[in-house]
Structures are given as C-alpha cells and as structure tokens.
Amino acid sequence: MSIPAPKPAAPSLPPVVEFRGDVSKTFNAGTSKAYTAIHHINFRIDDVPGRGEFIAIIGPSGCGKSTLINLIAGFSTHIPATTGEVLVRGEPVTGPGRDRGMIFQRYSSFPHRTVLQNVTFGLDIHRRELDLTKDAINDMAMEMIRKVGLSGHEYKYPSQLSGGMQQRVAIARTLILKPSIILMDEPFSALDEPTRIGMQKLIIDMWHDIHATVFIITHSITEAVYLGDRVWIFTKGPGTIAVEIKDLIPPSQGVDPLEIQERQEFKHALEAVAREFKRVTG
Ligand code: ADP
Ligand code: MG
C-alpha cells in the first residue's frame, strides 16, 4: 500500500517552480536593518515527466542560497518575496505544503520520537485526507525505513544514531510523503566523506523512484557536479544566479559515486564548474 505517485504532468502544465519579475528578498525592509539577501532571480523549472530534475546550487556563504529555497518551501520567516513572484505549479507560494519536502543539514527529525514515529509523522498528520489506516501507515514507514537502510533501528531515538543514520531518517520521513519538490539545504555537509558518498548514492537511487524536482544546496563542487542536472553558481550577497551550467554528467543509478567521479568526463566537468565558480565568486 502506498500513496499514488504524482501523475506525470502534461506539457501544457505550468512549470514546477518559477521565479519571475525579478524576485528579491530584503529582510527587515524599511528599517535601518534592511538587508537584501537575493535579487534579480528569474528562472523556470519545467516538469520532466517520469524523471524530475536535480538543480544543485553553489555559492559563497551568506549569498542567499537558503533564502531562495526557503521561499520555495513557503516558510513564514521568508515569504512573501519582496519583489517578484514565486510560483509552484503556477500558484503563488503562500505557505508550506505536502508537495514540498525539506531536508536540512541537521535537526530534521524530532528528538523525542523514535525512528518509526519520525517516519510516520507526516502521514499521521494527513491520515484522514489520505484515507490511510494506522496499520497501512506503519507498513509504509517500515518499507521506507528498509529502503533507506535503517531496518533494525525502528525503535531507536535519533540521538542513538550516527549523523549519517540521522540523515537517513530525515530522508525517509520526507520521501514517504512523495513530495514532487525536494529541497535540501546542505544535507550532507556535517557528514564524513564515506558517509556522504553513501548518502549521494541513496539519494540518486531513491530519486529514480519518485521522479521529484530536487533543489540541493551544497558547498561541495564535486557533489554539485555529481548530483546536478544543472548547477547554479550564486554571486556574493546580495546573491543572484550568475551562471547556469546544464547538461552535466547524468547521475547513474546503481553505480558507485566514487567510480563515476573517477571518470575522465566527470573530471573535465568538475574542472569547468570549478573555473566558473572561481570567476564568479573570486
Ligand atoms: P546562504 O544560505 O547562502 O549561506 P542565507 O540565505 O542563509 O545565505 O542568508 C543570506 C543573508 O540573509 C545572510 O546575510 C543572512 O544573515 C541574511 N538572513 C537570512 N535569513 C534572515 C532573516 N530571517 N532575517 C534577517 N536576515 C536574514
Ligand atoms: Mg544556507
């Protein structure tokens, strides 16, 4: 039993996410503390039916990367944009929604809930509207826990898990809701390198199942090139998308990320993006 996957969009449907009319965000506007975090942001991400897309965002610290994805998430700390319009499937974003899932660097899970309770949480909230029984939710959660490699840890609390395992919980509790948009804010930055590679593999493998549009902020250019179908390089704050690099190496399911990252074509792509990054932010 599972929630039906979102139907593939017909070509005439509005873009998955669109920023138009020069989106900007000025915090504390109209006060002496006014600070413009991002400006002149315009883009549209169309649906790629049956696949979705990976957008990797890199840029100097404080340039407004989180601000951009928080606007998509619809967090009350960030909406509305100061200028321009932020649209998800053609509708202005007025708050968070089940169609958008967020994974942070840390603390994405409830410390006082077990792994299982964390994973069932979103479905419990929407149980009536989804017409799911408690048993069905439990089964779905157990299956998701298995998929992220946490079988046997269902009744542990996040504090009893390693950082990598905690991020697996965060991924499970987000993906079980089958969001069509996944927002990840430096999700693997706190993890050691081998764990991080394992997470990259997990996210690629799971993404092939759910066909979501993914925005991932990372400070690793290698990770951006590996995961991204396109990479956006932000300028220093106030940030804007200075460069978009498309048609990168397509991430392969079931292949060891390290193996791909050793390939010559990957290294060339990485060099090209690193050069652009230096030019834009240097
Ligand atoms: P990044 O994710 O690229 O490091 P952020 O989007 O978090 O950057 O922040 C961009 C700028 O906006 C920073 O200077 C930050 O201090 C400021 N900022 C972010 N959120 C708020 C807020 N809620 N109130 C005031 N300033 C903020
Ligand atoms: Mg940030």
Short mmCIF file of N, CA and C in Angstrom, two decimals, residues 41-211:
data_model
loop_
_atom_site.label_atom_id
_atom_site.label_comp_id
_atom_site.label_asym_id
_atom_site.label_seq_id
_atom_site.Cartn_x
_atom_site.Cartn_y
_atom_site.Cartn_z
N ILE A 41 16.28 37.40 -9.32
CA ILE A 41 16.23 35.96 -9.56
C ILE A 41 15.04 35.64 -10.47
N ASN A 42 15.35 35.07 -11.59
CA ASN A 42 14.31 34.65 -12.55
C ASN A 42 14.69 33.28 -13.10
N PHE A 43 13.78 32.33 -13.01
CA PHE A 43 14.03 31.03 -13.64
C PHE A 43 12.71 30.28 -13.72
N ARG A 44 12.69 29.29 -14.59
CA ARG A 44 11.57 28.35 -14.56
C ARG A 44 12.11 26.94 -14.73
N ILE A 45 11.58 26.06 -13.89
CA ILE A 45 11.96 24.65 -13.97
C ILE A 45 10.72 23.91 -14.44
N ASP A 46 10.80 23.39 -15.64
CA ASP A 46 9.65 22.65 -16.17
C ASP A 46 9.68 21.22 -15.67
N ASP A 47 8.50 20.64 -15.70
CA ASP A 47 8.41 19.24 -15.28
C ASP A 47 9.11 18.38 -16.32
N VAL A 48 9.86 17.41 -15.86
CA VAL A 48 10.40 16.41 -16.78
C VAL A 48 9.66 15.12 -16.41
N PRO A 49 8.57 14.84 -17.14
CA PRO A 49 7.69 13.74 -16.72
C PRO A 49 8.46 12.43 -16.57
N GLY A 50 8.15 11.75 -15.49
CA GLY A 50 8.77 10.45 -15.25
C GLY A 50 10.23 10.54 -14.87
N ARG A 51 10.72 11.73 -14.59
CA ARG A 51 12.13 11.82 -14.24
C ARG A 51 12.39 12.89 -13.18
N GLY A 52 11.91 14.10 -13.41
CA GLY A 52 12.25 15.18 -12.49
C GLY A 52 13.62 15.71 -12.83
N GLU A 53 14.09 16.61 -12.03
CA GLU A 53 15.38 17.22 -12.32
C GLU A 53 16.11 17.56 -11.04
N PHE A 54 17.41 17.59 -11.12
CA PHE A 54 18.26 17.91 -9.98
C PHE A 54 18.94 19.25 -10.23
N ILE A 55 18.67 20.22 -9.38
CA ILE A 55 19.30 21.52 -9.51
C ILE A 55 20.23 21.70 -8.32
N ALA A 56 21.50 21.81 -8.58
CA ALA A 56 22.48 21.97 -7.50
C ALA A 56 22.89 23.43 -7.42
N ILE A 57 22.89 23.96 -6.20
CA ILE A 57 23.18 25.38 -6.00
C ILE A 57 24.45 25.53 -5.19
N ILE A 58 25.41 26.27 -5.75
CA ILE A 58 26.64 26.54 -5.01
C ILE A 58 26.88 28.05 -4.99
N GLY A 59 27.63 28.50 -4.02
CA GLY A 59 27.92 29.93 -3.92
C GLY A 59 28.53 30.21 -2.57
N PRO A 60 29.11 31.42 -2.42
CA PRO A 60 29.76 31.74 -1.15
C PRO A 60 28.75 31.72 0.01
N SER A 61 29.26 31.52 1.18
CA SER A 61 28.42 31.51 2.37
C SER A 61 27.75 32.88 2.53
N GLY A 62 26.47 32.87 2.88
CA GLY A 62 25.74 34.11 3.11
C GLY A 62 25.22 34.79 1.85
N CYS A 63 25.29 34.09 0.70
CA CYS A 63 24.89 34.73 -0.56
C CYS A 63 23.40 34.56 -0.85
N GLY A 64 22.68 33.88 0.03
CA GLY A 64 21.23 33.81 -0.16
C GLY A 64 20.71 32.49 -0.71
N LYS A 65 21.51 31.45 -0.67
CA LYS A 65 21.08 30.14 -1.20
C LYS A 65 19.91 29.60 -0.38
N SER A 66 20.06 29.63 0.95
CA SER A 66 18.96 29.14 1.80
C SER A 66 17.72 30.01 1.62
N THR A 67 17.93 31.30 1.48
CA THR A 67 16.79 32.20 1.29
C THR A 67 15.97 31.77 0.08
N LEU A 68 16.67 31.43 -1.00
CA LEU A 68 15.97 31.01 -2.22
C LEU A 68 15.11 29.78 -1.97
N ILE A 69 15.69 28.76 -1.34
CA ILE A 69 14.87 27.55 -1.20
C ILE A 69 13.83 27.68 -0.09
N ASN A 70 14.11 28.54 0.88
CA ASN A 70 13.08 28.78 1.91
C ASN A 70 11.85 29.50 1.32
N LEU A 71 12.09 30.30 0.29
CA LEU A 71 10.96 30.94 -0.39
C LEU A 71 10.11 29.89 -1.11
N ILE A 72 10.79 28.90 -1.70
CA ILE A 72 10.04 27.82 -2.36
C ILE A 72 9.29 27.00 -1.31
N ALA A 73 9.96 26.77 -0.17
CA ALA A 73 9.33 25.99 0.91
C ALA A 73 8.12 26.70 1.48
N GLY A 74 8.13 28.03 1.39
CA GLY A 74 6.99 28.80 1.89
C GLY A 74 7.05 29.07 3.38
N PHE A 75 8.26 29.07 3.94
CA PHE A 75 8.38 29.33 5.39
C PHE A 75 7.97 30.76 5.71
N SER A 76 7.27 30.90 6.83
CA SER A 76 6.73 32.23 7.19
C SER A 76 7.85 33.22 7.48
N THR A 77 9.04 32.72 7.80
CA THR A 77 10.18 33.61 8.02
C THR A 77 10.63 34.28 6.72
N HIS A 78 10.20 33.73 5.58
CA HIS A 78 10.74 34.21 4.31
C HIS A 78 9.69 34.74 3.33
N ILE A 79 8.48 34.17 3.34
CA ILE A 79 7.51 34.66 2.37
C ILE A 79 6.78 35.88 2.95
N PRO A 80 6.31 36.76 2.10
CA PRO A 80 6.44 36.74 0.66
C PRO A 80 7.78 37.34 0.21
N ALA A 81 8.13 37.09 -1.05
CA ALA A 81 9.30 37.75 -1.62
C ALA A 81 9.05 39.25 -1.61
N THR A 82 10.12 40.03 -1.56
CA THR A 82 9.96 41.49 -1.51
C THR A 82 9.53 42.03 -2.87
N THR A 83 10.13 41.50 -3.93
CA THR A 83 9.66 41.82 -5.28
C THR A 83 9.54 40.52 -6.07
N GLY A 84 8.76 40.57 -7.11
CA GLY A 84 8.61 39.42 -7.98
C GLY A 84 7.68 38.37 -7.40
N GLU A 85 7.55 37.30 -8.15
CA GLU A 85 6.61 36.24 -7.76
C GLU A 85 7.30 34.89 -7.69
N VAL A 86 6.95 34.12 -6.67
CA VAL A 86 7.43 32.75 -6.50
C VAL A 86 6.25 31.82 -6.72
N LEU A 87 6.33 31.02 -7.76
CA LEU A 87 5.19 30.16 -8.12
C LEU A 87 5.59 28.69 -8.08
N VAL A 88 4.71 27.88 -7.54
CA VAL A 88 4.87 26.44 -7.60
C VAL A 88 3.67 25.89 -8.37
N ARG A 89 3.95 25.24 -9.46
CA ARG A 89 2.91 24.77 -10.38
C ARG A 89 1.90 25.86 -10.69
N GLY A 90 2.43 27.04 -10.95
CA GLY A 90 1.60 28.16 -11.40
C GLY A 90 0.90 28.93 -10.32
N GLU A 91 1.01 28.45 -9.05
CA GLU A 91 0.31 29.13 -7.96
C GLU A 91 1.33 29.84 -7.06
N PRO A 92 1.00 31.08 -6.64
CA PRO A 92 1.91 31.75 -5.71
C PRO A 92 2.06 30.94 -4.42
N VAL A 93 3.27 30.89 -3.91
CA VAL A 93 3.52 30.16 -2.66
C VAL A 93 3.01 30.99 -1.49
N THR A 94 2.10 30.42 -0.72
CA THR A 94 1.56 31.15 0.43
C THR A 94 1.87 30.46 1.75
N GLY A 95 2.57 29.31 1.68
CA GLY A 95 2.93 28.59 2.90
C GLY A 95 3.50 27.24 2.51
N PRO A 96 3.91 26.46 3.52
CA PRO A 96 4.45 25.13 3.23
C PRO A 96 3.35 24.20 2.70
N GLY A 97 3.74 23.10 2.10
CA GLY A 97 2.74 22.15 1.60
C GLY A 97 3.34 20.77 1.47
N ARG A 98 2.47 19.80 1.41
CA ARG A 98 2.90 18.41 1.34
C ARG A 98 3.62 18.11 0.02
N ASP A 99 3.42 18.97 -0.98
CA ASP A 99 4.08 18.78 -2.28
C ASP A 99 5.56 19.14 -2.21
N ARG A 100 5.98 19.79 -1.10
CA ARG A 100 7.39 20.20 -0.96
C ARG A 100 7.97 19.63 0.33
N GLY A 101 9.08 18.93 0.19
CA GLY A 101 9.73 18.36 1.37
C GLY A 101 11.10 18.99 1.56
N MET A 102 11.46 19.22 2.82
CA MET A 102 12.72 19.91 3.11
C MET A 102 13.63 19.01 3.93
N ILE A 103 14.89 18.97 3.56
CA ILE A 103 15.88 18.24 4.36
C ILE A 103 17.03 19.19 4.69
N PHE A 104 17.24 19.40 5.98
CA PHE A 104 18.27 20.32 6.42
C PHE A 104 19.57 19.58 6.73
N GLN A 105 20.59 20.36 7.04
CA GLN A 105 21.88 19.76 7.41
C GLN A 105 21.75 18.93 8.67
N ARG A 106 20.97 19.45 9.62
CA ARG A 106 20.80 18.77 10.91
C ARG A 106 19.40 19.02 11.44
N TYR A 107 19.07 18.30 12.46
CA TYR A 107 17.85 18.55 13.22
C TYR A 107 16.58 18.48 12.40
N SER A 108 16.56 17.62 11.39
CA SER A 108 15.34 17.49 10.61
C SER A 108 14.36 16.54 11.27
N SER A 109 14.82 15.84 12.31
CA SER A 109 13.94 14.86 12.94
C SER A 109 13.58 15.28 14.35
N PHE A 110 12.48 14.72 14.85
CA PHE A 110 12.07 15.02 16.22
C PHE A 110 12.87 14.16 17.19
N PRO A 111 13.58 14.78 18.13
CA PRO A 111 14.43 14.01 19.04
C PRO A 111 13.66 13.09 19.97
N HIS A 112 12.42 13.45 20.29
CA HIS A 112 11.65 12.68 21.26
C HIS A 112 10.80 11.61 20.61
N ARG A 113 10.97 11.41 19.29
CA ARG A 113 10.23 10.37 18.59
C ARG A 113 11.20 9.32 18.09
N THR A 114 10.77 8.08 18.08
CA THR A 114 11.61 7.01 17.55
C THR A 114 11.74 7.18 16.03
N VAL A 115 12.64 6.39 15.46
CA VAL A 115 12.79 6.40 14.00
C VAL A 115 11.43 6.15 13.34
N LEU A 116 10.75 5.12 13.80
CA LEU A 116 9.45 4.79 13.20
C LEU A 116 8.47 5.94 13.36
N GLN A 117 8.41 6.51 14.55
CA GLN A 117 7.47 7.62 14.79
C GLN A 117 7.84 8.86 13.97
N ASN A 118 9.13 9.04 13.74
CA ASN A 118 9.54 10.15 12.87
C ASN A 118 9.06 9.93 11.45
N VAL A 119 9.19 8.69 11.00
CA VAL A 119 8.85 8.40 9.60
C VAL A 119 7.34 8.41 9.38
N THR A 120 6.59 8.01 10.39
CA THR A 120 5.12 8.02 10.23
C THR A 120 4.53 9.42 10.42
N PHE A 121 5.30 10.33 10.99
CA PHE A 121 4.76 11.61 11.43
C PHE A 121 3.92 12.35 10.36
N GLY A 122 4.52 12.54 9.18
CA GLY A 122 3.82 13.30 8.13
C GLY A 122 2.54 12.62 7.69
N LEU A 123 2.60 11.29 7.59
CA LEU A 123 1.40 10.56 7.16
C LEU A 123 0.33 10.59 8.25
N ASP A 124 0.76 10.53 9.51
CA ASP A 124 -0.20 10.61 10.62
C ASP A 124 -1.00 11.91 10.52
N ILE A 125 -0.29 13.00 10.26
CA ILE A 125 -0.95 14.30 10.17
C ILE A 125 -2.00 14.31 9.06
N HIS A 126 -1.65 13.67 7.95
CA HIS A 126 -2.54 13.72 6.78
C HIS A 126 -3.37 12.45 6.63
N ARG A 127 -3.47 11.69 7.72
CA ARG A 127 -4.08 10.37 7.65
C ARG A 127 -5.50 10.40 7.06
N ARG A 128 -6.30 11.32 7.54
CA ARG A 128 -7.71 11.37 7.09
C ARG A 128 -7.78 11.71 5.61
N GLU A 129 -7.06 12.79 5.26
CA GLU A 129 -7.15 13.26 3.87
C GLU A 129 -6.59 12.20 2.91
N LEU A 130 -5.62 11.41 3.38
CA LEU A 130 -5.04 10.36 2.53
C LEU A 130 -5.82 9.05 2.63
N ASP A 131 -6.75 9.02 3.57
CA ASP A 131 -7.58 7.84 3.77
C ASP A 131 -6.73 6.60 4.04
N LEU A 132 -5.84 6.72 5.01
CA LEU A 132 -4.95 5.61 5.36
C LEU A 132 -5.23 5.14 6.77
N THR A 133 -5.15 3.82 6.96
CA THR A 133 -5.29 3.30 8.32
C THR A 133 -3.94 3.39 9.02
N LYS A 134 -3.96 3.29 10.35
CA LYS A 134 -2.71 3.32 11.11
C LYS A 134 -1.80 2.17 10.69
N ASP A 135 -2.40 1.01 10.45
CA ASP A 135 -1.60 -0.15 10.03
C ASP A 135 -0.93 0.10 8.68
N ALA A 136 -1.69 0.70 7.78
CA ALA A 136 -1.13 0.97 6.45
C ALA A 136 0.05 1.93 6.57
N ILE A 137 -0.12 2.95 7.41
CA ILE A 137 0.95 3.93 7.61
C ILE A 137 2.18 3.23 8.18
N ASN A 138 1.94 2.36 9.13
CA ASN A 138 3.05 1.63 9.74
C ASN A 138 3.81 0.79 8.70
N ASP A 139 3.04 0.10 7.87
CA ASP A 139 3.66 -0.74 6.83
C ASP A 139 4.49 0.12 5.87
N MET A 140 3.91 1.25 5.48
CA MET A 140 4.62 2.12 4.55
C MET A 140 5.91 2.64 5.18
N ALA A 141 5.82 2.97 6.46
CA ALA A 141 7.01 3.50 7.15
C ALA A 141 8.08 2.43 7.27
N MET A 142 7.67 1.20 7.61
CA MET A 142 8.65 0.13 7.74
C MET A 142 9.36 -0.11 6.40
N GLU A 143 8.59 -0.05 5.33
CA GLU A 143 9.15 -0.24 3.99
C GLU A 143 10.16 0.88 3.65
N MET A 144 9.77 2.10 4.00
CA MET A 144 10.66 3.24 3.73
C MET A 144 11.93 3.14 4.57
N ILE A 145 11.78 2.71 5.80
CA ILE A 145 12.94 2.55 6.69
C ILE A 145 13.89 1.50 6.10
N ARG A 146 13.31 0.46 5.54
CA ARG A 146 14.14 -0.56 4.90
C ARG A 146 14.89 0.03 3.70
N LYS A 147 14.16 0.81 2.90
CA LYS A 147 14.77 1.39 1.70
C LYS A 147 15.96 2.29 2.03
N VAL A 148 15.87 3.01 3.13
CA VAL A 148 16.99 3.89 3.47
C VAL A 148 18.05 3.17 4.30
N GLY A 149 17.87 1.87 4.48
CA GLY A 149 18.91 1.07 5.13
C GLY A 149 18.92 1.16 6.65
N LEU A 150 17.74 1.38 7.24
CA LEU A 150 17.69 1.51 8.70
C LEU A 150 16.91 0.39 9.39
N SER A 151 16.68 -0.70 8.67
CA SER A 151 15.96 -1.81 9.31
C SER A 151 16.71 -2.24 10.56
N GLY A 152 15.94 -2.52 11.61
CA GLY A 152 16.57 -2.90 12.88
C GLY A 152 16.75 -1.72 13.82
N HIS A 153 16.53 -0.51 13.30
CA HIS A 153 16.71 0.69 14.14
C HIS A 153 15.39 1.42 14.38
N GLU A 154 14.28 0.76 14.07
CA GLU A 154 12.97 1.42 14.09
C GLU A 154 12.62 2.05 15.43
N TYR A 155 13.06 1.41 16.51
CA TYR A 155 12.62 1.88 17.83
C TYR A 155 13.69 2.67 18.57
N LYS A 156 14.73 3.06 17.85
CA LYS A 156 15.76 3.92 18.45
C LYS A 156 15.36 5.38 18.29
N TYR A 157 15.96 6.21 19.12
CA TYR A 157 15.76 7.66 19.03
C TYR A 157 16.91 8.25 18.22
N PRO A 158 16.67 9.40 17.57
CA PRO A 158 17.73 9.99 16.74
C PRO A 158 19.08 10.11 17.46
N SER A 159 19.05 10.45 18.75
CA SER A 159 20.31 10.64 19.47
C SER A 159 21.11 9.34 19.59
N GLN A 160 20.45 8.21 19.36
CA GLN A 160 21.15 6.92 19.45
C GLN A 160 21.75 6.53 18.09
N LEU A 161 21.61 7.41 17.10
CA LEU A 161 22.08 7.09 15.75
C LEU A 161 23.26 7.97 15.36
N SER A 162 24.07 7.48 14.42
CA SER A 162 25.16 8.30 13.88
C SER A 162 24.55 9.41 13.02
N GLY A 163 25.39 10.40 12.67
CA GLY A 163 24.93 11.52 11.84
C GLY A 163 24.36 11.04 10.51
N GLY A 164 25.03 10.08 9.89
CA GLY A 164 24.57 9.57 8.61
C GLY A 164 23.22 8.88 8.74
N MET A 165 23.07 8.12 9.83
CA MET A 165 21.79 7.43 10.05
C MET A 165 20.68 8.44 10.34
N GLN A 166 21.02 9.49 11.05
CA GLN A 166 20.01 10.53 11.32
C GLN A 166 19.53 11.17 10.01
N GLN A 167 20.47 11.37 9.08
CA GLN A 167 20.06 11.94 7.80
C GLN A 167 19.21 10.94 7.01
N ARG A 168 19.46 9.65 7.21
CA ARG A 168 18.60 8.65 6.55
C ARG A 168 17.18 8.75 7.09
N VAL A 169 17.05 9.01 8.38
CA VAL A 169 15.71 9.21 8.96
C VAL A 169 15.05 10.43 8.32
N ALA A 170 15.81 11.51 8.22
CA ALA A 170 15.26 12.75 7.64
C ALA A 170 14.81 12.50 6.20
N ILE A 171 15.60 11.74 5.46
CA ILE A 171 15.24 11.44 4.07
C ILE A 171 13.98 10.58 4.04
N ALA A 172 13.94 9.57 4.91
CA ALA A 172 12.77 8.68 4.93
C ALA A 172 11.50 9.45 5.27
N ARG A 173 11.59 10.32 6.27
CA ARG A 173 10.36 10.99 6.70
C ARG A 173 9.90 12.04 5.68
N THR A 174 10.82 12.49 4.86
CA THR A 174 10.44 13.43 3.80
C THR A 174 9.90 12.66 2.59
N LEU A 175 10.61 11.63 2.16
CA LEU A 175 10.24 10.95 0.92
C LEU A 175 8.97 10.11 1.04
N ILE A 176 8.62 9.71 2.25
CA ILE A 176 7.42 8.89 2.40
C ILE A 176 6.17 9.68 1.96
N LEU A 177 6.27 10.99 2.00
CA LEU A 177 5.14 11.84 1.58
C LEU A 177 5.13 12.06 0.07
N LYS A 178 6.07 11.47 -0.63
CA LYS A 178 6.18 11.62 -2.08
C LYS A 178 6.05 13.07 -2.53
N PRO A 179 6.88 13.93 -2.01
CA PRO A 179 6.81 15.33 -2.45
C PRO A 179 7.25 15.41 -3.91
N SER A 180 6.67 16.31 -4.66
CA SER A 180 7.13 16.44 -6.05
C SER A 180 8.29 17.41 -6.13
N ILE A 181 8.51 18.13 -5.03
CA ILE A 181 9.67 19.03 -4.96
C ILE A 181 10.42 18.72 -3.66
N ILE A 182 11.71 18.47 -3.78
CA ILE A 182 12.51 18.19 -2.59
C ILE A 182 13.55 19.29 -2.46
N LEU A 183 13.60 19.90 -1.29
CA LEU A 183 14.52 21.00 -1.03
C LEU A 183 15.54 20.52 -0.02
N MET A 184 16.80 20.57 -0.39
CA MET A 184 17.83 20.06 0.52
C MET A 184 18.87 21.16 0.77
N ASP A 185 19.01 21.53 2.03
CA ASP A 185 19.92 22.62 2.39
C ASP A 185 21.17 22.04 3.04
N GLU A 186 22.21 21.90 2.24
CA GLU A 186 23.48 21.31 2.68
C GLU A 186 23.25 20.03 3.49
N PRO A 187 22.52 19.09 2.90
CA PRO A 187 22.08 17.93 3.68
C PRO A 187 23.20 17.04 4.18
N PHE A 188 24.32 17.03 3.47
CA PHE A 188 25.36 16.08 3.83
C PHE A 188 26.61 16.76 4.37
N SER A 189 26.52 18.06 4.62
CA SER A 189 27.73 18.83 4.98
C SER A 189 28.34 18.40 6.30
N ALA A 190 27.50 17.87 7.20
CA ALA A 190 28.03 17.53 8.52
C ALA A 190 28.57 16.10 8.55
N LEU A 191 28.55 15.41 7.41
CA LEU A 191 28.92 14.00 7.41
C LEU A 191 30.35 13.80 6.92
N ASP A 192 30.96 12.71 7.41
CA ASP A 192 32.30 12.41 6.91
C ASP A 192 32.21 11.90 5.48
N GLU A 193 33.34 11.90 4.80
CA GLU A 193 33.35 11.65 3.35
C GLU A 193 32.71 10.29 2.95
N PRO A 194 33.10 9.17 3.57
CA PRO A 194 32.48 7.90 3.15
C PRO A 194 30.96 7.90 3.35
N THR A 195 30.51 8.48 4.48
CA THR A 195 29.07 8.54 4.75
C THR A 195 28.38 9.39 3.71
N ARG A 196 29.03 10.49 3.38
CA ARG A 196 28.49 11.41 2.39
C ARG A 196 28.31 10.72 1.03
N ILE A 197 29.30 9.94 0.63
CA ILE A 197 29.23 9.22 -0.65
C ILE A 197 28.05 8.23 -0.60
N GLY A 198 27.90 7.57 0.55
CA GLY A 198 26.79 6.63 0.72
C GLY A 198 25.45 7.34 0.58
N MET A 199 25.37 8.56 1.12
CA MET A 199 24.12 9.32 1.04
C MET A 199 23.85 9.77 -0.39
N GLN A 200 24.90 10.13 -1.10
CA GLN A 200 24.72 10.55 -2.50
C GLN A 200 24.12 9.39 -3.30
N LYS A 201 24.63 8.20 -3.03
CA LYS A 201 24.13 7.01 -3.74
C LYS A 201 22.66 6.77 -3.37
N LEU A 202 22.37 6.88 -2.09
CA LEU A 202 21.00 6.67 -1.63
C LEU A 202 20.04 7.65 -2.30
N ILE A 203 20.44 8.89 -2.34
CA ILE A 203 19.52 9.92 -2.85
C ILE A 203 19.28 9.70 -4.35
N ILE A 204 20.32 9.33 -5.08
CA ILE A 204 20.15 9.06 -6.51
C ILE A 204 19.24 7.84 -6.71
N ASP A 205 19.49 6.79 -5.95
CA ASP A 205 18.69 5.57 -6.10
C ASP A 205 17.21 5.85 -5.78
N MET A 206 16.97 6.62 -4.71
CA MET A 206 15.59 6.86 -4.30
C MET A 206 14.91 7.84 -5.24
N TRP A 207 15.68 8.77 -5.76
CA TRP A 207 15.13 9.78 -6.66
C TRP A 207 14.57 9.13 -7.92
N HIS A 208 15.22 8.07 -8.37
CA HIS A 208 14.73 7.35 -9.55
C HIS A 208 13.33 6.77 -9.31
N ASP A 209 13.00 6.52 -8.06
CA ASP A 209 11.66 6.00 -7.73
C ASP A 209 10.61 7.09 -7.73
N ILE A 210 10.99 8.28 -7.30
CA ILE A 210 9.93 9.26 -7.04
C ILE A 210 9.87 10.42 -8.03
N HIS A 211 10.85 10.52 -8.91
CA HIS A 211 10.78 11.48 -10.02
C HIS A 211 10.53 12.92 -9.56
#
